[in-house]
XYZ file of C-alpha atoms in Angstrom:
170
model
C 26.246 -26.224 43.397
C 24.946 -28.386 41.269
C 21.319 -28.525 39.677
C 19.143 -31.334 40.378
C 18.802 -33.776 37.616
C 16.252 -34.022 34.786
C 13.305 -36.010 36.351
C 12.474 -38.589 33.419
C 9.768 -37.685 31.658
C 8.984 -34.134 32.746
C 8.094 -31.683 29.942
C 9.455 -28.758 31.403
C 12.782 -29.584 30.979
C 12.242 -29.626 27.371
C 9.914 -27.643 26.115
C 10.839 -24.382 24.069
C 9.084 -21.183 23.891
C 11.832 -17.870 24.885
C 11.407 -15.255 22.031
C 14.712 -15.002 20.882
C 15.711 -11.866 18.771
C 19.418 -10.996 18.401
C 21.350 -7.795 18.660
C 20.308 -5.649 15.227
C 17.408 -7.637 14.299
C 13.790 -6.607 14.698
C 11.606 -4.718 12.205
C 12.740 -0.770 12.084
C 10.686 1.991 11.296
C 11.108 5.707 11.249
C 8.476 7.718 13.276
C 8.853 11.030 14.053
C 12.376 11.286 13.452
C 13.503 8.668 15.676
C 14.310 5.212 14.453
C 12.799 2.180 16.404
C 13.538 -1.124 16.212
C 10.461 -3.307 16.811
C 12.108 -6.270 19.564
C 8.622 -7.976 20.624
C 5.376 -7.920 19.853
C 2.063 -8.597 21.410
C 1.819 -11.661 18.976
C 5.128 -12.516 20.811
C 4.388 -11.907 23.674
C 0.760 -13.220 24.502
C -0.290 -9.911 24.230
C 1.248 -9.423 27.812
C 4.340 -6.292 26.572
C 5.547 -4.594 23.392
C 9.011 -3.639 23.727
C 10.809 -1.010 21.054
C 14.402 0.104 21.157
C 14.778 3.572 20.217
C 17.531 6.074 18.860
C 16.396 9.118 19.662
C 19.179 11.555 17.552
C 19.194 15.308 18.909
C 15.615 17.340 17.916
C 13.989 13.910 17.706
C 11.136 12.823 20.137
C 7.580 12.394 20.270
C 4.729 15.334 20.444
C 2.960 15.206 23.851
C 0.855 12.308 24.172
C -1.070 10.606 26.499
C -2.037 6.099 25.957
C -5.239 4.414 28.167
C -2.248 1.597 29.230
C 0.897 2.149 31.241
C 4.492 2.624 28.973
C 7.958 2.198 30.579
C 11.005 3.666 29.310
C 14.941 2.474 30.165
C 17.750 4.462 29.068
C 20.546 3.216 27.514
C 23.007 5.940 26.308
C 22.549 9.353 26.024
C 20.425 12.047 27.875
C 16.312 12.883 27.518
C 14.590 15.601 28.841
C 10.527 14.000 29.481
C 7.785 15.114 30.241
C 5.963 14.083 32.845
C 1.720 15.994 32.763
C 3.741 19.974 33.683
C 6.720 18.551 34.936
C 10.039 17.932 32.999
C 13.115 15.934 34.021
C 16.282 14.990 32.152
C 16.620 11.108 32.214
C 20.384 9.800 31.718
C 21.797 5.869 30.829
C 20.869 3.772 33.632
C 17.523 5.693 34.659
C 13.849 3.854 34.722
C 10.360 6.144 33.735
C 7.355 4.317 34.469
C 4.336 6.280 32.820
C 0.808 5.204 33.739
C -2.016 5.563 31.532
C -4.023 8.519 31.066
C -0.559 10.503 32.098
C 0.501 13.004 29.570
C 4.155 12.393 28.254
C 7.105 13.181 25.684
C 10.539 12.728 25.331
C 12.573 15.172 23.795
C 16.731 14.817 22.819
C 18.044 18.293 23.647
C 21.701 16.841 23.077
C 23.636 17.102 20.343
C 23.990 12.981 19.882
C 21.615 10.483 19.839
C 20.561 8.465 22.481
C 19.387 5.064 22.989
C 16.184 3.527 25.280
C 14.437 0.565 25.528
C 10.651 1.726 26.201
C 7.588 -1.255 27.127
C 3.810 -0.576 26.332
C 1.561 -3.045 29.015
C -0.129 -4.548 27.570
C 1.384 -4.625 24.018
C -0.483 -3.165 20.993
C 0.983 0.069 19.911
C 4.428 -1.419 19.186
C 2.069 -2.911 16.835
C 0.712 0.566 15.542
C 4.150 1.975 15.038
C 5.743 -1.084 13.116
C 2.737 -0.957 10.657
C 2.128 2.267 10.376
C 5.695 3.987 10.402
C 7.740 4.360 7.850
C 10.066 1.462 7.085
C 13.949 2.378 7.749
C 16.584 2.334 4.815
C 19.438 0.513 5.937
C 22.604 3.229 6.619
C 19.880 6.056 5.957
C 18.664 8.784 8.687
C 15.594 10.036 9.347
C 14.330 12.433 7.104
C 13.043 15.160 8.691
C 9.568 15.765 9.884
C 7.308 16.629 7.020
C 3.579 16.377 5.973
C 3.200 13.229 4.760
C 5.048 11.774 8.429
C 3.148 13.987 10.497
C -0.161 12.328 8.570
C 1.152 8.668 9.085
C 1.667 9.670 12.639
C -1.267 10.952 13.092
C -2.901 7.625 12.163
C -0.870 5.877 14.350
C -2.124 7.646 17.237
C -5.726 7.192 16.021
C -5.522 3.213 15.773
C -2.933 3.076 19.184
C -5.594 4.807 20.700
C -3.315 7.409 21.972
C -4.283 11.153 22.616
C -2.366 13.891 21.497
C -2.154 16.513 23.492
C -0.755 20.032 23.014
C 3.052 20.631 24.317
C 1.940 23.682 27.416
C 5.186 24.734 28.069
């Protein structure tokens, strides 16, 4: 099969606009003990998705939290156990989570290696939060661990992200 040819003149066929950004590139922060890797932006993205990729390593994760806007998670390696308002659920490679808004949620790594996830806010803006407001990564560097002054910049990301947080129940 062959595709039909270019009609002459038709700006379609030329015009540019994909976001491009390859494997390893992206801002990266550290928040909360995970490291994320900013891939798009609402600037990037006509404010229409954010879109982080996370490593998650074992004790790291998110308090429980709840966002007015729907986030999306995809797992790439490893194993999470989420939660999901009082239920909890160990998501593998391969799985989809599809949070609404106003839902409380967390993910936790219970494992003993980090694991990797894409995860989408719609629409975008606290992708934007977390790659101004988290601490910038050192290249070949872990996380430190949680402390004071992290919890503090965390907490102001959840102020300006608009997100609630919300005490862990269990």
């Amino acid at each position: 099969m062959s595709l039909p040819l270019q009609p002459s003149g038709d700006p379609r066929y030329t015009t540019r606009g994909a976001l491009y950004v390859p494997s390893g590139q992206g801002p990266t922060v550290w928040s909360v003990g995970d490291v994320y890797t900013i891939k798009a932006t609402g600037a990037q993205t006509n404010g229409g998705l954010g879109l982080v990729e996370a490593t998650v390593p074992a004790g790291g994760g998110p308090p429980p939290h709840l966002h007015p806007d729907d986030e999306s998670f995809y797992m790439l390696d490893g194993e999470l156990e989420f939660l999901d308002g009082d239920h909890r659920f160990t998501a593998v490679a391969g799985d989809f989570i599809h949070v609404p808004g106003g839902i409380r949620h967390c993910f936790l790594n219970k494992g003993k290696h980090a694991a990797k996830m894409l995860f989408m806010f719609t629409p975008a803006g606290p992708e934007q939060v977390i790659a101004d407001y988290a601490m910038p990564a050192r290249d070949g560097e872990t996380p430190p661990p949680l402390d004071d002054a992290q919890m503090a910049r965390f907490e102001t990301m959840i102020r300006l992200a608009q997100v609630t947080a919300l005490p862990d129940l269990a």
